[in-house]
mmCIF file of C-alpha atoms in Angstrom:
data_model
loop_
_atom_site.group_PDB
_atom_site.id
_atom_site.type_symbol
_atom_site.label_atom_id
_atom_site.label_comp_id
_atom_site.label_asym_id
_atom_site.label_seq_id
_atom_site.Cartn_x
_atom_site.Cartn_y
_atom_site.Cartn_z
ATOM 1 C CA TYR A 68 99.282 100.723 85.142
ATOM 2 C CA PRO A 69 98.212 101.147 88.777
ATOM 3 C CA ALA A 70 95.325 103.528 89.462
ATOM 4 C CA TRP A 71 97.467 105.904 91.567
ATOM 5 C CA TYR A 72 99.866 106.339 88.646
ATOM 6 C CA LEU A 73 97.142 107.109 86.108
ATOM 7 C CA ILE A 74 95.427 109.512 88.517
ATOM 8 C CA LEU A 75 98.749 111.259 89.126
ATOM 9 C CA ILE A 76 99.213 111.703 85.359
ATOM 10 C CA LEU A 77 95.665 113.032 85.008
ATOM 11 C CA ILE A 78 96.219 115.532 87.826
ATOM 12 C CA MET A 79 99.621 116.664 86.575
ATOM 13 C CA ALA A 80 98.466 117.135 82.989
ATOM 14 C CA THR A 81 95.278 118.906 84.060
ATOM 15 C CA MET A 82 97.235 121.273 86.305
ATOM 16 C CA VAL A 83 99.252 122.473 83.309
ATOM 17 C CA GLY A 84 96.110 123.039 81.247
ATOM 18 C CA GLU A 85 95.544 119.815 79.318
ATOM 19 C CA GLY A 86 91.811 119.253 79.028
ATOM 20 C CA THR A 87 91.174 116.276 76.768
ATOM 21 C CA VAL A 88 92.293 112.650 76.923
ATOM 22 C CA LYS A 89 94.210 113.174 73.677
ATOM 23 C CA ASP A 90 96.052 116.184 75.150
ATOM 24 C CA ILE A 91 96.775 114.346 78.408
ATOM 25 C CA ALA A 92 98.209 111.384 76.477
ATOM 26 C CA ALA A 93 100.374 113.774 74.418
ATOM 27 C CA TRP A 94 101.559 115.509 77.610
ATOM 28 C CA ALA A 95 102.457 112.136 79.140
ATOM 29 C CA HIS A 96 104.403 111.176 76.022
ATOM 30 C CA CYS A 97 106.327 114.497 76.095
ATOM 31 C CA ASN A 98 107.091 113.996 79.810
ATOM 32 C CA GLU A 99 107.911 110.302 79.698
ATOM 33 C CA ASP A 100 111.331 110.794 81.327
ATOM 34 C CA LEU A 101 109.688 112.478 84.315
ATOM 35 C CA LEU A 102 107.080 109.720 84.557
ATOM 36 C CA LYS A 103 109.779 107.034 84.474
ATOM 37 C CA GLU A 104 111.630 108.872 87.240
ATOM 38 C CA ILE A 105 108.458 109.055 89.359
ATOM 39 C CA SER A 106 107.752 105.348 88.846
ATOM 40 C CA LYS A 107 111.425 104.396 89.382
ATOM 41 C CA GLY A 108 111.614 103.087 85.820
ATOM 42 C CA LYS A 109 108.570 100.817 86.041
ATOM 43 C CA TRP A 110 106.266 102.718 83.693
ATOM 44 C CA GLY A 111 106.382 105.356 81.020
ATOM 45 C CA ALA A 112 103.635 107.227 79.252
ATOM 46 C CA PRO A 113 100.308 105.415 78.988
ATOM 47 C CA SER A 114 98.630 105.468 75.600
ATOM 48 C CA TYR A 115 95.479 107.392 74.767
ATOM 49 C CA THR A 116 93.599 104.073 74.836
ATOM 50 C CA ALA A 117 94.891 103.170 78.311
ATOM 51 C CA LEU A 118 93.885 106.580 79.706
ATOM 52 C CA TRP A 119 90.500 106.509 77.992
ATOM 53 C CA TYR A 120 89.806 102.957 79.203
ATOM 54 C CA PHE A 121 90.686 103.957 82.778
ATOM 55 C CA LEU A 122 88.563 107.120 82.709
ATOM 56 C CA VAL A 123 85.397 105.529 81.337
ATOM 57 C CA ARG A 124 85.507 102.914 84.085
ATOM 58 C CA LEU A 125 86.365 105.300 86.927
ATOM 59 C CA THR A 126 83.254 106.558 88.684
ATOM 60 C CA VAL A 127 83.112 110.039 90.165
ATOM 61 C CA GLY A 128 82.383 108.512 93.570
ATOM 62 C CA THR A 129 85.464 106.284 93.411
ATOM 63 C CA LEU A 130 87.684 109.185 92.387
ATOM 64 C CA LYS A 131 86.315 111.372 95.184
ATOM 65 C CA GLU A 132 86.905 108.580 97.702
ATOM 66 C CA LEU A 133 90.498 108.074 96.534
ATOM 67 C CA ILE A 134 91.227 111.802 96.792
ATOM 68 C CA SER A 135 89.580 111.953 100.215
ATOM 69 C CA GLN A 136 91.675 109.025 101.466
ATOM 70 C CA TRP A 137 94.814 110.668 100.119
ATOM 71 C CA MET A 138 94.027 114.037 101.733
ATOM 72 C CA ASN A 139 93.369 112.433 105.113
ATOM 73 C CA LYS A 140 96.708 110.567 105.010
ATOM 74 C CA LEU A 141 98.752 113.726 104.455
ATOM 75 C CA PRO A 142 100.918 114.737 107.423
ATOM 76 C CA GLU A 143 99.404 117.382 109.713
ATOM 77 C CA GLY A 144 101.852 120.061 108.596
ATOM 78 C CA VAL A 145 101.001 119.514 104.934
ATOM 79 C CA ARG A 146 97.227 119.712 105.240
ATOM 80 C CA SER A 147 95.645 123.107 105.106
ATOM 81 C CA LYS A 148 93.983 124.383 108.226
ATOM 82 C CA ILE A 149 92.025 126.985 106.294
ATOM 83 C CA TYR A 150 89.431 125.790 103.835
ATOM 84 C CA ALA A 151 87.146 127.796 101.571
ATOM 85 C CA ILE A 152 83.778 126.719 100.250
ATOM 86 C CA ASP A 153 82.795 128.473 97.069
ATOM 87 C CA GLY A 154 80.399 127.978 94.198
ATOM 88 C CA LYS A 155 81.122 128.437 90.520
ATOM 89 C CA GLU A 156 78.977 128.418 87.435
ATOM 90 C CA VAL A 157 80.520 126.453 84.597
ATOM 91 C CA ARG A 158 79.288 127.222 81.129
ATOM 92 C CA ALA A 159 79.378 124.481 78.547
ATOM 93 C CA ALA A 160 81.181 124.996 75.281
ATOM 94 C CA GLY A 161 79.071 126.685 72.662
ATOM 95 C CA LYS A 162 76.671 129.570 72.714
ATOM 96 C CA ASN A 163 73.592 127.840 74.105
ATOM 97 C CA GLY A 164 75.178 125.055 76.113
ATOM 98 C CA PRO A 165 73.851 124.149 79.539
ATOM 99 C CA LYS A 166 75.220 125.836 82.644
ATOM 100 C CA VAL A 167 76.352 123.728 85.569
ATOM 101 C CA GLN A 168 76.559 125.002 89.153
ATOM 102 C CA LEU A 169 79.376 123.467 91.197
ATOM 103 C CA VAL A 170 80.347 124.110 94.800
ATOM 104 C CA GLY A 171 83.815 123.157 95.944
ATOM 105 C CA LEU A 172 85.968 122.760 99.038
ATOM 106 C CA TYR A 173 89.417 124.322 98.578
ATOM 107 C CA ALA A 174 92.609 124.100 100.638
ATOM 108 C CA THR A 175 93.472 127.802 100.662
ATOM 109 C CA ASP A 176 97.227 127.516 101.252
ATOM 110 C CA SER A 177 97.794 125.292 98.244
ATOM 111 C CA GLY A 178 94.822 126.291 96.097
ATOM 112 C CA ILE A 179 93.905 122.620 95.706
ATOM 113 C CA LEU A 180 90.286 121.809 94.977
ATOM 114 C CA ILE A 181 89.689 118.917 97.357
ATOM 115 C CA THR A 182 86.206 118.000 96.199
ATOM 116 C CA SER A 183 83.215 119.472 94.437
ATOM 117 C CA GLU A 184 79.537 118.741 94.136
ATOM 118 C CA ARG A 185 77.030 119.642 91.462
ATOM 119 C CA VAL A 186 73.976 121.522 92.712
ATOM 120 C CA PRO A 187 70.796 122.423 90.797
ATOM 121 C CA LYS A 188 71.231 126.201 91.162
ATOM 122 C CA LYS A 189 73.329 128.785 93.018
ATOM 123 C CA LYS A 190 70.821 129.213 95.833
ATOM 124 C CA ALA A 191 71.017 125.460 96.497
ATOM 125 C CA GLU A 192 74.769 125.439 97.233
ATOM 126 C CA PRO A 193 74.327 124.721 100.969
ATOM 127 C CA ILE A 194 72.782 121.290 100.232
ATOM 128 C CA ALA A 195 76.289 120.118 99.246
ATOM 129 C CA LEU A 196 77.867 121.156 102.562
ATOM 130 C CA PRO A 197 77.663 117.787 104.411
ATOM 131 C CA SER A 198 79.175 115.945 101.456
ATOM 132 C CA LEU A 199 81.955 118.515 101.023
ATOM 133 C CA LEU A 200 82.914 118.378 104.695
ATOM 134 C CA LYS A 201 83.217 114.570 104.596
ATOM 135 C CA ALA A 202 86.092 114.825 102.110
ATOM 136 C CA VAL A 203 88.721 115.786 104.695
ATOM 137 C CA ASP A 204 89.094 115.968 108.467
ATOM 138 C CA ILE A 205 88.391 119.639 109.271
ATOM 139 C CA ALA A 206 88.823 119.365 113.049
ATOM 140 C CA GLY A 207 90.737 122.411 114.260
ATOM 141 C CA ALA A 208 90.448 124.139 110.895
ATOM 142 C CA LEU A 209 88.855 127.396 109.820
ATOM 143 C CA VAL A 210 86.218 127.192 107.075
ATOM 144 C CA THR A 211 85.283 130.294 105.096
ATOM 145 C CA MET A 212 81.921 130.518 103.358
ATOM 146 C CA ASP A 213 79.778 133.156 101.724
ATOM 147 C CA ALA A 214 76.435 134.477 102.921
ATOM 148 C CA ALA A 215 74.530 131.547 101.401
ATOM 149 C CA TYR A 216 75.674 129.498 104.414
ATOM 150 C CA ALA A 217 74.566 131.986 107.077
ATOM 151 C CA HIS A 218 72.033 129.573 108.561
ATOM 152 C CA ALA A 219 72.261 127.883 111.945
ATOM 153 C CA LYS A 220 71.963 124.409 110.385
ATOM 154 C CA ASP A 221 74.949 124.991 108.065
ATOM 155 C CA LEU A 222 77.102 126.559 110.774
ATOM 156 C CA LYS A 223 76.330 123.688 113.151
ATOM 157 C CA GLU A 224 77.442 121.281 110.408
ATOM 158 C CA VAL A 225 80.877 122.950 110.495
ATOM 159 C CA THR A 226 81.211 123.247 114.292
ATOM 160 C CA SER A 227 79.999 119.681 114.894
ATOM 161 C CA ARG A 228 83.095 118.523 113.013
ATOM 162 C CA GLY A 229 85.377 120.514 115.335
ATOM 163 C CA ALA A 230 86.041 123.452 113.010
ATOM 164 C CA ASP A 231 85.430 127.180 113.253
ATOM 165 C CA TYR A 232 84.057 129.369 110.491
ATOM 166 C CA ILE A 233 84.156 132.790 108.941
ATOM 167 C CA ILE A 234 80.987 133.725 107.140
ATOM 168 C CA ALA A 235 80.537 136.620 104.754
ATOM 169 C CA ILE A 236 77.505 138.778 105.345
ATOM 170 C CA GLN A 237 75.611 140.949 102.925
ATOM 171 C CA ALA A 238 74.256 144.415 103.467
ATOM 172 C CA ASN A 239 70.829 143.369 102.153
ATOM 173 C CA GLN A 240 69.876 142.526 105.746
ATOM 174 C CA PRO A 241 69.069 146.028 107.083
ATOM 175 C CA THR A 242 70.295 145.599 110.680
ATOM 176 C CA LEU A 243 72.896 142.843 110.301
ATOM 177 C CA PRO A 244 75.993 144.954 109.432
ATOM 178 C CA ALA A 245 75.325 147.271 112.394
ATOM 179 C CA GLU A 246 74.809 144.290 114.744
ATOM 180 C CA VAL A 247 78.075 142.654 113.631
ATOM 181 C CA THR A 248 79.958 145.951 113.978
ATOM 182 C CA ALA A 249 78.546 146.404 117.499
ATOM 183 C CA LEU A 250 79.666 142.881 118.484
ATOM 184 C CA PHE A 251 83.231 143.579 117.349
ATOM 185 C CA GLU A 252 83.273 146.931 119.127
ATOM 186 C CA GLN A 253 82.095 145.266 122.364
ATOM 187 C CA ALA A 254 84.818 142.623 122.050
ATOM 188 C CA ALA A 255 87.582 145.207 121.567
#
């Protein structure tokens, strides 16, 4: 099977909630008619072994690069012009499993997670910003971020790529909300 076909199956099955290779293989088997239609009759459902073999040899970097290439080849009208950067804590299965902090770049109109990076802790989310922004051409887009990115270095990273930003602010900075309100009142 070609890589694009197996990746498409993985994405489709994951989007409907399948989370293991066994479940993805079962989903593919149940949807074999659809898969044959997509492949114009060339391929059906890959076996568990074929999916497993593909996944253990596919590096995260290669998958990210393939998704990035795909996103950049989408027609202008299809690509989102509003992106959101947001962090999430993922808890492992089990009571005492490790927690993983991920930060992702989302296309807001479609809800697609374009790319994500693992960071050591929530406060370290901004270190992933350069890598996230390389995943898709953001020129002319609007990027939304939370207060963790309210630093000149991070904002310059966005504007240097030709995008604008909206940044959330927090009231824990005593004068900041009043300063922002005053700026908007002056502009009105």
